[in-house]
């Protein structure tokens, strides 16, 4: 009886393909190396020094993925934007706490290593890091044939930054403060489980909807510019992700406060999804960003007296902080 020969490759792991992808990562990382110095990249981990301009710095860390948006990328066979989404979902969570992103790592798990697909994703990650002014210092790619079905995959991102204790947000949010919003670039990476169900039930023709894959807007530059001028008057910042306004804004409010929404111009895409899904607007506001991806709570007195000064930041006044007892 002939003995069966078991190999790693026969079990579904292509070491040669993985090595080729690692080489691509190394090449693209060296070409996009920024000014900061990180040691041991490509080893078992990256080593970084704490920024020298901070007194008693606090470390901030965030992680996230892109969820079911991966399935839309599979449907359209288009992977050049979800890497940007991956960076955005983590760094946007980090900056709302008052920190600036320093480094980023990724994790990709996949049924089978396909170099073209993975290279496209990684180029997006590198682009997202460049927009965020942080460094891609490492990551991990796992080929898991027995875990994922054909074309199955998942991606996750991890970012770390630093801040001074005095810069931690939120702080001193009061009744009467105003909600100002920065426009989203679309659905970002939230609500796609619902969108995918609409597609499966033939409510949407996703192949015509490249708009769905517009990457999540990275707000690092915008928030830096706003904080440079309005830092003294900013009470809190909220990244509108899964849960929409109704779940994310309360995360930065005291227990005795809530918020009210004012009328604003909601993009057509969200109106189409509302019509096709038959959700109420309240359900939409607790599922999608509905056109506003980042929310800033600003001191009401400053807002009233400096509206012209604030307009240059393209902020939308779409709500106010109110008492729960009203």
PDB file of C-alpha atoms in Angstrom:
ATOM      1  CA  UNK A   1       0.000   0.000   0.000  1.00  0.00           C
ATOM      2  CA  UNK A   2       1.432   3.313  -1.082  1.00  0.00           C
ATOM      3  CA  UNK A   3       1.945   5.817   1.697  1.00  0.00           C
ATOM      4  CA  UNK A   4       0.120   9.116   1.256  1.00  0.00           C
ATOM      5  CA  UNK A   5       2.401  12.115   1.037  1.00  0.00           C
ATOM      6  CA  UNK A   6       1.130  15.077   3.042  1.00  0.00           C
ATOM      7  CA  UNK A   7       2.542  18.526   2.276  1.00  0.00           C
ATOM      8  CA  UNK A   8       1.713  22.063   3.336  1.00  0.00           C
ATOM      9  CA  UNK A   9       0.857  22.949  -0.269  1.00  0.00           C
ATOM     10  CA  UNK A  10      -1.540  19.998  -0.625  1.00  0.00           C
ATOM     11  CA  UNK A  11      -3.335  21.197   2.499  1.00  0.00           C
ATOM     12  CA  UNK A  12      -4.045  24.502   0.771  1.00  0.00           C
ATOM     13  CA  UNK A  13      -1.099  26.765   1.648  1.00  0.00           C
ATOM     14  CA  UNK A  14       1.009  28.060  -1.243  1.00  0.00           C
ATOM     15  CA  UNK A  15       4.308  29.078   0.350  1.00  0.00           C
ATOM     16  CA  UNK A  16       5.817  30.305  -2.925  1.00  0.00           C
ATOM     17  CA  UNK A  17       2.865  32.636  -3.573  1.00  0.00           C
ATOM     18  CA  UNK A  18       3.073  33.866   0.014  1.00  0.00           C
ATOM     19  CA  UNK A  19       6.799  34.574  -0.368  1.00  0.00           C
ATOM     20  CA  UNK A  20       6.149  36.525  -3.572  1.00  0.00           C
ATOM     21  CA  UNK A  21       3.537  38.619  -1.780  1.00  0.00           C
ATOM     22  CA  UNK A  22       5.912  39.262   1.142  1.00  0.00           C
ATOM     23  CA  UNK A  23       8.530  40.492  -1.353  1.00  0.00           C
ATOM     24  CA  UNK A  24       5.938  42.812  -2.906  1.00  0.00           C
ATOM     25  CA  UNK A  25       5.073  44.151   0.556  1.00  0.00           C
ATOM     26  CA  UNK A  26       8.735  44.785   1.293  1.00  0.00           C
ATOM     27  CA  UNK A  27       9.268  46.595  -2.018  1.00  0.00           C
ATOM     28  CA  UNK A  28       6.176  48.791  -1.741  1.00  0.00           C
ATOM     29  CA  UNK A  29       6.884  49.617   1.911  1.00  0.00           C
ATOM     30  CA  UNK A  30      10.443  50.780   1.174  1.00  0.00           C
ATOM     31  CA  UNK A  31       9.237  52.970  -1.699  1.00  0.00           C
ATOM     32  CA  UNK A  32       6.647  54.643   0.514  1.00  0.00           C
ATOM     33  CA  UNK A  33       8.783  55.012   3.645  1.00  0.00           C
ATOM     34  CA  UNK A  34       8.053  58.316   5.358  1.00  0.00           C
ATOM     35  CA  UNK A  35      10.209  60.561   7.526  1.00  0.00           C
ATOM     36  CA  UNK A  36       9.603  58.699  10.776  1.00  0.00           C
ATOM     37  CA  UNK A  37      12.078  56.012  11.844  1.00  0.00           C
ATOM     38  CA  UNK A  38      10.839  52.518  12.711  1.00  0.00           C
ATOM     39  CA  UNK A  39      13.238  49.693  13.537  1.00  0.00           C
ATOM     40  CA  UNK A  40      12.942  45.965  12.837  1.00  0.00           C
ATOM     41  CA  UNK A  41      10.268  46.252  10.103  1.00  0.00           C
ATOM     42  CA  UNK A  42      10.035  42.817   8.533  1.00  0.00           C
ATOM     43  CA  UNK A  43      11.162  41.105  11.726  1.00  0.00           C
ATOM     44  CA  UNK A  44       8.861  39.774  14.425  1.00  0.00           C
ATOM     45  CA  UNK A  45       7.551  43.248  15.156  1.00  0.00           C
ATOM     46  CA  UNK A  46       8.226  46.941  14.612  1.00  0.00           C
ATOM     47  CA  UNK A  47       9.915  49.158  17.181  1.00  0.00           C
ATOM     48  CA  UNK A  48       9.113  52.869  17.394  1.00  0.00           C
ATOM     49  CA  UNK A  49      10.076  55.734  19.667  1.00  0.00           C
ATOM     50  CA  UNK A  50       7.508  57.986  21.337  1.00  0.00           C
ATOM     51  CA  UNK A  51       7.224  61.449  19.687  1.00  0.00           C
ATOM     52  CA  UNK A  52       9.604  63.783  21.512  1.00  0.00           C
ATOM     53  CA  UNK A  53       7.255  66.791  21.471  1.00  0.00           C
ATOM     54  CA  UNK A  54       4.772  65.223  23.933  1.00  0.00           C
ATOM     55  CA  UNK A  55       4.874  65.554  27.733  1.00  0.00           C
ATOM     56  CA  UNK A  56       3.673  62.433  29.580  1.00  0.00           C
ATOM     57  CA  UNK A  57       2.120  61.035  26.371  1.00  0.00           C
ATOM     58  CA  UNK A  58      -0.844  58.683  26.388  1.00  0.00           C
ATOM     59  CA  UNK A  59      -1.044  55.779  23.930  1.00  0.00           C
ATOM     60  CA  UNK A  60      -4.221  55.364  21.867  1.00  0.00           C
ATOM     61  CA  UNK A  61      -4.917  52.164  19.909  1.00  0.00           C
ATOM     62  CA  UNK A  62      -7.793  51.238  17.590  1.00  0.00           C
ATOM     63  CA  UNK A  63      -8.752  48.281  15.410  1.00  0.00           C
ATOM     64  CA  UNK A  64     -11.490  47.663  12.853  1.00  0.00           C
ATOM     65  CA  UNK A  65     -12.333  45.939   9.578  1.00  0.00           C
ATOM     66  CA  UNK A  66     -14.500  46.649   6.534  1.00  0.00           C
ATOM     67  CA  UNK A  67     -17.196  44.029   7.156  1.00  0.00           C
ATOM     68  CA  UNK A  68     -19.546  42.960   4.379  1.00  0.00           C
ATOM     69  CA  UNK A  69     -18.149  45.623   2.039  1.00  0.00           C
ATOM     70  CA  UNK A  70     -15.723  42.851   1.054  1.00  0.00           C
ATOM     71  CA  UNK A  71     -18.650  41.004  -0.572  1.00  0.00           C
ATOM     72  CA  UNK A  72     -19.448  44.038  -2.723  1.00  0.00           C
ATOM     73  CA  UNK A  73     -15.779  44.126  -3.793  1.00  0.00           C
ATOM     74  CA  UNK A  74     -16.072  40.426  -4.709  1.00  0.00           C
ATOM     75  CA  UNK A  75     -19.245  41.047  -6.716  1.00  0.00           C
ATOM     76  CA  UNK A  76     -17.579  43.810  -8.701  1.00  0.00           C
ATOM     77  CA  UNK A  77     -14.145  42.110  -8.732  1.00  0.00           C
ATOM     78  CA  UNK A  78     -12.704  45.449  -7.622  1.00  0.00           C
ATOM     79  CA  UNK A  79     -10.285  45.577  -4.683  1.00  0.00           C
ATOM     80  CA  UNK A  80      -8.369  48.835  -5.072  1.00  0.00           C
ATOM     81  CA  UNK A  81     -10.440  50.815  -2.557  1.00  0.00           C
ATOM     82  CA  UNK A  82     -11.135  48.544   0.423  1.00  0.00           C
ATOM     83  CA  UNK A  83      -7.535  48.944   1.635  1.00  0.00           C
ATOM     84  CA  UNK A  84      -8.252  52.666   2.017  1.00  0.00           C
ATOM     85  CA  UNK A  85     -11.444  51.751   3.897  1.00  0.00           C
ATOM     86  CA  UNK A  86      -9.411  49.566   6.227  1.00  0.00           C
ATOM     87  CA  UNK A  87      -7.062  52.372   7.221  1.00  0.00           C
ATOM     88  CA  UNK A  88      -9.893  54.889   7.464  1.00  0.00           C
ATOM     89  CA  UNK A  89     -12.022  52.857   9.853  1.00  0.00           C
ATOM     90  CA  UNK A  90      -9.196  52.680  12.410  1.00  0.00           C
ATOM     91  CA  UNK A  91      -7.544  56.094  12.070  1.00  0.00           C
ATOM     92  CA  UNK A  92     -10.909  57.889  12.116  1.00  0.00           C
ATOM     93  CA  UNK A  93     -11.677  56.193  15.440  1.00  0.00           C
ATOM     94  CA  UNK A  94      -8.288  57.284  16.761  1.00  0.00           C
ATOM     95  CA  UNK A  95      -8.453  60.968  15.874  1.00  0.00           C
ATOM     96  CA  UNK A  96     -11.820  61.504  17.600  1.00  0.00           C
ATOM     97  CA  UNK A  97     -10.027  60.892  20.900  1.00  0.00           C
ATOM     98  CA  UNK A  98      -7.612  63.744  20.215  1.00  0.00           C
ATOM     99  CA  UNK A  99      -4.709  61.608  18.995  1.00  0.00           C
ATOM    100  CA  UNK A 100      -2.697  61.583  15.785  1.00  0.00           C
ATOM    101  CA  UNK A 101      -1.975  58.247  14.063  1.00  0.00           C
ATOM    102  CA  UNK A 102       1.634  57.083  14.110  1.00  0.00           C
ATOM    103  CA  UNK A 103       1.627  53.547  12.709  1.00  0.00           C
ATOM    104  CA  UNK A 104      -0.643  50.975  11.074  1.00  0.00           C
ATOM    105  CA  UNK A 105      -0.660  47.184  10.728  1.00  0.00           C
ATOM    106  CA  UNK A 106      -2.930  44.952   8.676  1.00  0.00           C
ATOM    107  CA  UNK A 107      -4.184  41.377   8.846  1.00  0.00           C
ATOM    108  CA  UNK A 108      -5.482  39.583   5.744  1.00  0.00           C
ATOM    109  CA  UNK A 109      -6.979  36.088   5.953  1.00  0.00           C
ATOM    110  CA  UNK A 110      -7.987  34.473   2.690  1.00  0.00           C
ATOM    111  CA  UNK A 111      -9.086  31.209   1.103  1.00  0.00           C
ATOM    112  CA  UNK A 112      -6.296  31.248  -1.461  1.00  0.00           C
ATOM    113  CA  UNK A 113      -3.458  33.694  -2.078  1.00  0.00           C
ATOM    114  CA  UNK A 114      -4.183  35.548  -5.317  1.00  0.00           C
ATOM    115  CA  UNK A 115      -1.363  37.993  -5.887  1.00  0.00           C
ATOM    116  CA  UNK A 116      -3.321  40.391  -8.115  1.00  0.00           C
ATOM    117  CA  UNK A 117      -6.118  40.733  -5.541  1.00  0.00           C
ATOM    118  CA  UNK A 118      -3.784  41.072  -2.558  1.00  0.00           C
ATOM    119  CA  UNK A 119      -1.512  43.579  -4.305  1.00  0.00           C
ATOM    120  CA  UNK A 120      -4.561  45.713  -5.122  1.00  0.00           C
ATOM    121  CA  UNK A 121      -5.688  45.647  -1.488  1.00  0.00           C
ATOM    122  CA  UNK A 122      -2.208  46.468  -0.202  1.00  0.00           C
ATOM    123  CA  UNK A 123      -1.796  49.409  -2.577  1.00  0.00           C
ATOM    124  CA  UNK A 124      -5.011  50.796  -1.087  1.00  0.00           C
ATOM    125  CA  UNK A 125      -3.650  50.313   2.440  1.00  0.00           C
ATOM    126  CA  UNK A 126      -0.451  52.164   1.517  1.00  0.00           C
ATOM    127  CA  UNK A 127      -2.503  54.982  -0.024  1.00  0.00           C
ATOM    128  CA  UNK A 128      -4.655  55.186   3.099  1.00  0.00           C
ATOM    129  CA  UNK A 129      -1.569  55.403   5.296  1.00  0.00           C
ATOM    130  CA  UNK A 130      -0.175  58.179   3.126  1.00  0.00           C
ATOM    131  CA  UNK A 131      -3.413  60.174   3.440  1.00  0.00           C
ATOM    132  CA  UNK A 132      -3.384  59.553   7.213  1.00  0.00           C
ATOM    133  CA  UNK A 133       0.280  60.558   7.596  1.00  0.00           C
ATOM    134  CA  UNK A 134       1.105  57.279   9.347  1.00  0.00           C
ATOM    135  CA  UNK A 135       3.426  54.397   8.519  1.00  0.00           C
ATOM    136  CA  UNK A 136       2.541  50.847   7.477  1.00  0.00           C
ATOM    137  CA  UNK A 137       5.011  49.019   9.723  1.00  0.00           C
ATOM    138  CA  UNK A 138       3.911  45.409   9.382  1.00  0.00           C
ATOM    139  CA  UNK A 139       1.097  42.929   8.997  1.00  0.00           C
ATOM    140  CA  UNK A 140       0.115  39.311   8.532  1.00  0.00           C
ATOM    141  CA  UNK A 141      -1.361  37.297   5.674  1.00  0.00           C
ATOM    142  CA  UNK A 142      -2.964  33.920   6.399  1.00  0.00           C
ATOM    143  CA  UNK A 143      -4.036  31.432   3.717  1.00  0.00           C
ATOM    144  CA  UNK A 144      -6.834  29.321   5.235  1.00  0.00           C
ATOM    145  CA  UNK A 145      -8.504  27.054   2.691  1.00  0.00           C
ATOM    146  CA  UNK A 146     -10.370  25.105   5.381  1.00  0.00           C
ATOM    147  CA  UNK A 147     -11.839  28.215   7.019  1.00  0.00           C
ATOM    148  CA  UNK A 148     -12.993  30.305   4.057  1.00  0.00           C
ATOM    149  CA  UNK A 149     -15.038  29.282   1.025  1.00  0.00           C
ATOM    150  CA  UNK A 150     -14.029  30.183  -2.540  1.00  0.00           C
ATOM    151  CA  UNK A 151     -13.194  33.923  -2.753  1.00  0.00           C
ATOM    152  CA  UNK A 152     -13.736  34.133   0.999  1.00  0.00           C
ATOM    153  CA  UNK A 153     -11.558  36.533   2.955  1.00  0.00           C
ATOM    154  CA  UNK A 154     -11.467  39.056   5.767  1.00  0.00           C
ATOM    155  CA  UNK A 155      -9.221  41.999   6.529  1.00  0.00           C
ATOM    156  CA  UNK A 156      -8.515  43.872   9.750  1.00  0.00           C
ATOM    157  CA  UNK A 157      -6.470  46.933  10.589  1.00  0.00           C
ATOM    158  CA  UNK A 158      -4.729  48.198  13.708  1.00  0.00           C
ATOM    159  CA  UNK A 159      -3.455  51.702  14.398  1.00  0.00           C
ATOM    160  CA  UNK A 160      -1.603  53.354  17.270  1.00  0.00           C
ATOM    161  CA  UNK A 161      -1.092  57.018  18.092  1.00  0.00           C
ATOM    162  CA  UNK A 162      -0.142  59.322  20.946  1.00  0.00           C
ATOM    163  CA  UNK A 163      -1.546  62.425  22.599  1.00  0.00           C
ATOM    164  CA  UNK A 164      -1.015  64.765  25.522  1.00  0.00           C
ATOM    165  CA  UNK A 165      -3.388  64.164  28.469  1.00  0.00           C
ATOM    166  CA  UNK A 166      -4.793  67.707  28.085  1.00  0.00           C
ATOM    167  CA  UNK A 167      -5.930  66.895  24.539  1.00  0.00           C
ATOM    168  CA  UNK A 168      -8.142  63.901  25.389  1.00  0.00           C
ATOM    169  CA  UNK A 169     -11.709  64.194  24.066  1.00  0.00           C
ATOM    170  CA  UNK A 170     -14.600  64.476  24.855  1.00  0.00           C
ATOM    171  CA  UNK A 171     -14.645  67.116  27.577  1.00  0.00           C
ATOM    172  CA  UNK A 172     -17.162  69.502  29.123  1.00  0.00           C
ATOM    173  CA  UNK A 173     -20.036  68.878  26.676  1.00  0.00           C
ATOM    174  CA  UNK A 174     -22.982  71.108  27.654  1.00  0.00           C
ATOM    175  CA  UNK A 175     -26.634  71.495  26.753  1.00  0.00           C
ATOM    176  CA  UNK A 176     -26.894  73.937  23.845  1.00  0.00           C
ATOM    177  CA  UNK A 177     -23.617  72.987  22.190  1.00  0.00           C
ATOM    178  CA  UNK A 178     -23.954  72.445  18.441  1.00  0.00           C
ATOM    179  CA  UNK A 179     -23.419  69.408  16.226  1.00  0.00           C
ATOM    180  CA  UNK A 180     -21.353  70.159  13.137  1.00  0.00           C
ATOM    181  CA  UNK A 181     -20.747  67.524  10.484  1.00  0.00           C
ATOM    182  CA  UNK A 182     -18.143  66.793   7.831  1.00  0.00           C
ATOM    183  CA  UNK A 183     -19.570  65.177   4.700  1.00  0.00           C
ATOM    184  CA  UNK A 184     -19.082  61.468   4.098  1.00  0.00           C
ATOM    185  CA  UNK A 185     -17.881  60.061   0.784  1.00  0.00           C
ATOM    186  CA  UNK A 186     -20.787  57.627   0.677  1.00  0.00           C
ATOM    187  CA  UNK A 187     -21.714  54.617   2.812  1.00  0.00           C
ATOM    188  CA  UNK A 188     -18.121  54.285   4.044  1.00  0.00           C
ATOM    189  CA  UNK A 189     -17.815  50.708   5.402  1.00  0.00           C
ATOM    190  CA  UNK A 190     -21.082  50.397   7.305  1.00  0.00           C
ATOM    191  CA  UNK A 191     -24.546  49.052   6.562  1.00  0.00           C
ATOM    192  CA  UNK A 192     -23.360  46.710   3.822  1.00  0.00           C
ATOM    193  CA  UNK A 193     -25.020  43.655   5.376  1.00  0.00           C
ATOM    194  CA  UNK A 194     -28.336  45.364   4.613  1.00  0.00           C
ATOM    195  CA  UNK A 195     -27.188  46.508   1.173  1.00  0.00           C
ATOM    196  CA  UNK A 196     -26.062  42.960   0.338  1.00  0.00           C
ATOM    197  CA  UNK A 197     -29.482  41.618   1.351  1.00  0.00           C
ATOM    198  CA  UNK A 198     -31.112  44.153  -0.978  1.00  0.00           C
ATOM    199  CA  UNK A 199     -28.863  42.904  -3.767  1.00  0.00           C
ATOM    200  CA  UNK A 200     -29.669  39.228  -3.079  1.00  0.00           C
ATOM    201  CA  UNK A 201     -33.387  40.047  -3.168  1.00  0.00           C
ATOM    202  CA  UNK A 202     -32.924  41.875  -6.493  1.00  0.00           C
ATOM    203  CA  UNK A 203     -33.744  45.254  -4.997  1.00  0.00           C
ATOM    204  CA  UNK A 204     -30.426  46.722  -6.161  1.00  0.00           C
ATOM    205  CA  UNK A 205     -28.256  46.084  -9.195  1.00  0.00           C
ATOM    206  CA  UNK A 206     -24.864  46.299  -7.499  1.00  0.00           C
ATOM    207  CA  UNK A 207     -22.948  45.888 -10.783  1.00  0.00           C
ATOM    208  CA  UNK A 208     -24.097  49.396 -11.709  1.00  0.00           C
ATOM    209  CA  UNK A 209     -23.281  50.807  -8.307  1.00  0.00           C
ATOM    210  CA  UNK A 210     -19.562  51.563  -8.275  1.00  0.00           C
ATOM    211  CA  UNK A 211     -20.592  54.367  -5.926  1.00  0.00           C
ATOM    212  CA  UNK A 212     -20.895  51.722  -3.208  1.00  0.00           C
ATOM    213  CA  UNK A 213     -17.139  51.104  -3.360  1.00  0.00           C
ATOM    214  CA  UNK A 214     -16.101  54.732  -2.993  1.00  0.00           C
ATOM    215  CA  UNK A 215     -13.647  54.433  -0.085  1.00  0.00           C
ATOM    216  CA  UNK A 216     -14.316  55.717   3.410  1.00  0.00           C
ATOM    217  CA  UNK A 217     -13.162  59.311   3.757  1.00  0.00           C
ATOM    218  CA  UNK A 218     -10.086  59.707   5.940  1.00  0.00           C
ATOM    219  CA  UNK A 219     -10.557  62.810   8.087  1.00  0.00           C
ATOM    220  CA  UNK A 220      -7.050  63.190   9.530  1.00  0.00           C
ATOM    221  CA  UNK A 221      -6.125  66.332   7.560  1.00  0.00           C
ATOM    222  CA  UNK A 222      -9.532  67.965   8.059  1.00  0.00           C
ATOM    223  CA  UNK A 223      -9.572  67.344  11.805  1.00  0.00           C
ATOM    224  CA  UNK A 224      -5.968  68.554  12.158  1.00  0.00           C
ATOM    225  CA  UNK A 225      -6.876  71.795  10.356  1.00  0.00           C
ATOM    226  CA  UNK A 226      -9.999  72.300  12.481  1.00  0.00           C
ATOM    227  CA  UNK A 227      -8.199  71.589  15.763  1.00  0.00           C
ATOM    228  CA  UNK A 228      -5.389  73.959  14.838  1.00  0.00           C
ATOM    229  CA  UNK A 229      -7.906  76.822  14.856  1.00  0.00           C
ATOM    230  CA  UNK A 230     -10.848  75.657  16.999  1.00  0.00           C
ATOM    231  CA  UNK A 231      -9.204  73.327  19.524  1.00  0.00           C
ATOM    232  CA  UNK A 232     -10.225  75.504  22.474  1.00  0.00           C
ATOM    233  CA  UNK A 233     -13.901  75.280  21.485  1.00  0.00           C
ATOM    234  CA  UNK A 234     -14.196  71.652  20.357  1.00  0.00           C
ATOM    235  CA  UNK A 235     -15.946  69.593  23.067  1.00  0.00           C
ATOM    236  CA  UNK A 236     -15.964  66.209  21.335  1.00  0.00           C
ATOM    237  CA  UNK A 237     -15.699  64.369  18.024  1.00  0.00           C
ATOM    238  CA  UNK A 238     -17.621  61.278  16.885  1.00  0.00           C
ATOM    239  CA  UNK A 239     -16.842  58.986  13.961  1.00  0.00           C
ATOM    240  CA  UNK A 240     -20.155  57.851  12.449  1.00  0.00           C
ATOM    241  CA  UNK A 241     -19.734  54.130  11.850  1.00  0.00           C
ATOM    242  CA  UNK A 242     -22.055  51.159  12.465  1.00  0.00           C
ATOM    243  CA  UNK A 243     -25.029  52.395  14.463  1.00  0.00           C
ATOM    244  CA  UNK A 244     -25.200  55.748  12.669  1.00  0.00           C
ATOM    245  CA  UNK A 245     -25.997  58.925  14.608  1.00  0.00           C
ATOM    246  CA  UNK A 246     -28.209  57.183  17.156  1.00  0.00           C
ATOM    247  CA  UNK A 247     -25.473  54.912  18.518  1.00  0.00           C
ATOM    248  CA  UNK A 248     -22.270  56.894  17.958  1.00  0.00           C
ATOM    249  CA  UNK A 249     -23.071  60.438  19.099  1.00  0.00           C
ATOM    250  CA  UNK A 250     -24.314  59.286  22.560  1.00  0.00           C
ATOM    251  CA  UNK A 251     -20.907  57.618  23.114  1.00  0.00           C
ATOM    252  CA  UNK A 252     -19.375  61.067  23.725  1.00  0.00           C
ATOM    253  CA  UNK A 253     -22.251  62.632  25.694  1.00  0.00           C
ATOM    254  CA  UNK A 254     -22.812  62.820  29.462  1.00  0.00           C
ATOM    255  CA  UNK A 255     -25.645  60.630  30.763  1.00  0.00           C
ATOM    256  CA  UNK A 256     -28.028  63.582  31.165  1.00  0.00           C
ATOM    257  CA  UNK A 257     -27.695  64.827  27.579  1.00  0.00           C
ATOM    258  CA  UNK A 258     -28.925  63.720  24.159  1.00  0.00           C
ATOM    259  CA  UNK A 259     -29.215  65.417  20.766  1.00  0.00           C
ATOM    260  CA  UNK A 260     -31.742  66.651  18.248  1.00  0.00           C
ATOM    261  CA  UNK A 261     -31.286  66.640  14.485  1.00  0.00           C
ATOM    262  CA  UNK A 262     -31.935  69.626  12.234  1.00  0.00           C
ATOM    263  CA  UNK A 263     -32.920  69.335   8.544  1.00  0.00           C
ATOM    264  CA  UNK A 264     -29.944  68.988   6.188  1.00  0.00           C
ATOM    265  CA  UNK A 265     -29.330  67.840   2.625  1.00  0.00           C
ATOM    266  CA  UNK A 266     -29.188  64.022   2.662  1.00  0.00           C
ATOM    267  CA  UNK A 267     -27.402  62.543  -0.407  1.00  0.00           C
ATOM    268  CA  UNK A 268     -29.542  60.708  -2.978  1.00  0.00           C
ATOM    269  CA  UNK A 269     -27.887  57.326  -2.387  1.00  0.00           C
ATOM    270  CA  UNK A 270     -29.296  57.124   1.133  1.00  0.00           C
ATOM    271  CA  UNK A 271     -32.764  58.080  -0.095  1.00  0.00           C
ATOM    272  CA  UNK A 272     -32.630  55.232  -2.635  1.00  0.00           C
ATOM    273  CA  UNK A 273     -31.603  52.739   0.051  1.00  0.00           C
ATOM    274  CA  UNK A 274     -34.403  53.983   2.319  1.00  0.00           C
ATOM    275  CA  UNK A 275     -36.970  53.540  -0.463  1.00  0.00           C
ATOM    276  CA  UNK A 276     -35.763  50.057  -1.463  1.00  0.00           C
ATOM    277  CA  UNK A 277     -35.426  48.794   2.120  1.00  0.00           C
ATOM    278  CA  UNK A 278     -38.566  50.544   3.420  1.00  0.00           C
ATOM    279  CA  UNK A 279     -36.694  51.637   6.541  1.00  0.00           C
ATOM    280  CA  UNK A 280     -37.908  54.652   8.505  1.00  0.00           C
ATOM    281  CA  UNK A 281     -35.587  57.647   8.745  1.00  0.00           C
ATOM    282  CA  UNK A 282     -34.942  56.816  12.395  1.00  0.00           C
ATOM    283  CA  UNK A 283     -33.816  53.324  11.299  1.00  0.00           C
ATOM    284  CA  UNK A 284     -31.643  54.882   8.611  1.00  0.00           C
ATOM    285  CA  UNK A 285     -30.026  57.162  11.196  1.00  0.00           C
ATOM    286  CA  UNK A 286     -29.112  54.159  13.346  1.00  0.00           C
ATOM    287  CA  UNK A 287     -27.708  52.153  10.411  1.00  0.00           C
ATOM    288  CA  UNK A 288     -25.919  54.548   8.020  1.00  0.00           C
ATOM    289  CA  UNK A 289     -23.992  57.820   8.218  1.00  0.00           C
ATOM    290  CA  UNK A 290     -26.624  59.432   5.948  1.00  0.00           C
ATOM    291  CA  UNK A 291     -24.091  61.806   4.415  1.00  0.00           C
ATOM    292  CA  UNK A 292     -22.166  62.876   7.535  1.00  0.00           C
ATOM    293  CA  UNK A 293     -19.125  60.794   8.433  1.00  0.00           C
ATOM    294  CA  UNK A 294     -17.591  62.851  11.229  1.00  0.00           C
ATOM    295  CA  UNK A 295     -19.345  64.927  13.897  1.00  0.00           C
ATOM    296  CA  UNK A 296     -17.851  67.761  15.935  1.00  0.00           C
ATOM    297  CA  UNK A 297     -19.456  69.148  19.082  1.00  0.00           C
ATOM    298  CA  UNK A 298     -18.630  72.839  19.256  1.00  0.00           C
ATOM    299  CA  UNK A 299     -19.171  75.431  21.963  1.00  0.00           C
ATOM    300  CA  UNK A 300     -22.473  77.185  21.231  1.00  0.00           C
ATOM    301  CA  UNK A 301     -21.336  80.725  22.104  1.00  0.00           C
ATOM    302  CA  UNK A 302     -18.325  80.519  19.833  1.00  0.00           C
ATOM    303  CA  UNK A 303     -20.471  79.088  17.048  1.00  0.00           C
ATOM    304  CA  UNK A 304     -23.069  81.871  17.256  1.00  0.00           C
ATOM    305  CA  UNK A 305     -20.429  84.608  17.180  1.00  0.00           C
ATOM    306  CA  UNK A 306     -18.112  83.110  14.554  1.00  0.00           C
ATOM    307  CA  UNK A 307     -20.291  81.452  11.892  1.00  0.00           C
ATOM    308  CA  UNK A 308     -18.444  83.144   9.034  1.00  0.00           C
ATOM    309  CA  UNK A 309     -15.091  82.027  10.430  1.00  0.00           C
ATOM    310  CA  UNK A 310     -16.302  78.420  10.715  1.00  0.00           C
ATOM    311  CA  UNK A 311     -17.693  78.216   7.153  1.00  0.00           C
ATOM    312  CA  UNK A 312     -14.235  77.728   5.626  1.00  0.00           C
ATOM    313  CA  UNK A 313     -14.085  74.241   7.176  1.00  0.00           C
ATOM    314  CA  UNK A 314     -17.240  73.203   5.227  1.00  0.00           C
ATOM    315  CA  UNK A 315     -18.985  72.095   8.410  1.00  0.00           C
ATOM    316  CA  UNK A 316     -22.713  71.377   8.323  1.00  0.00           C
ATOM    317  CA  UNK A 317     -24.822  72.483  11.304  1.00  0.00           C
ATOM    318  CA  UNK A 318     -27.193  69.524  11.537  1.00  0.00           C
ATOM    319  CA  UNK A 319     -28.069  69.238  15.232  1.00  0.00           C
ATOM    320  CA  UNK A 320     -27.851  70.488  18.810  1.00  0.00           C
ATOM    321  CA  UNK A 321     -27.121  68.998  22.210  1.00  0.00           C
ATOM    322  CA  UNK A 322     -30.208  68.986  24.448  1.00  0.00           C
ATOM    323  CA  UNK A 323     -31.202  67.722  27.884  1.00  0.00           C
ATOM    324  CA  UNK A 324     -32.841  64.309  28.188  1.00  0.00           C
ATOM    325  CA  UNK A 325     -35.484  65.927  30.398  1.00  0.00           C
ATOM    326  CA  UNK A 326     -36.854  68.141  27.598  1.00  0.00           C
TER     327      UNK A 326
END
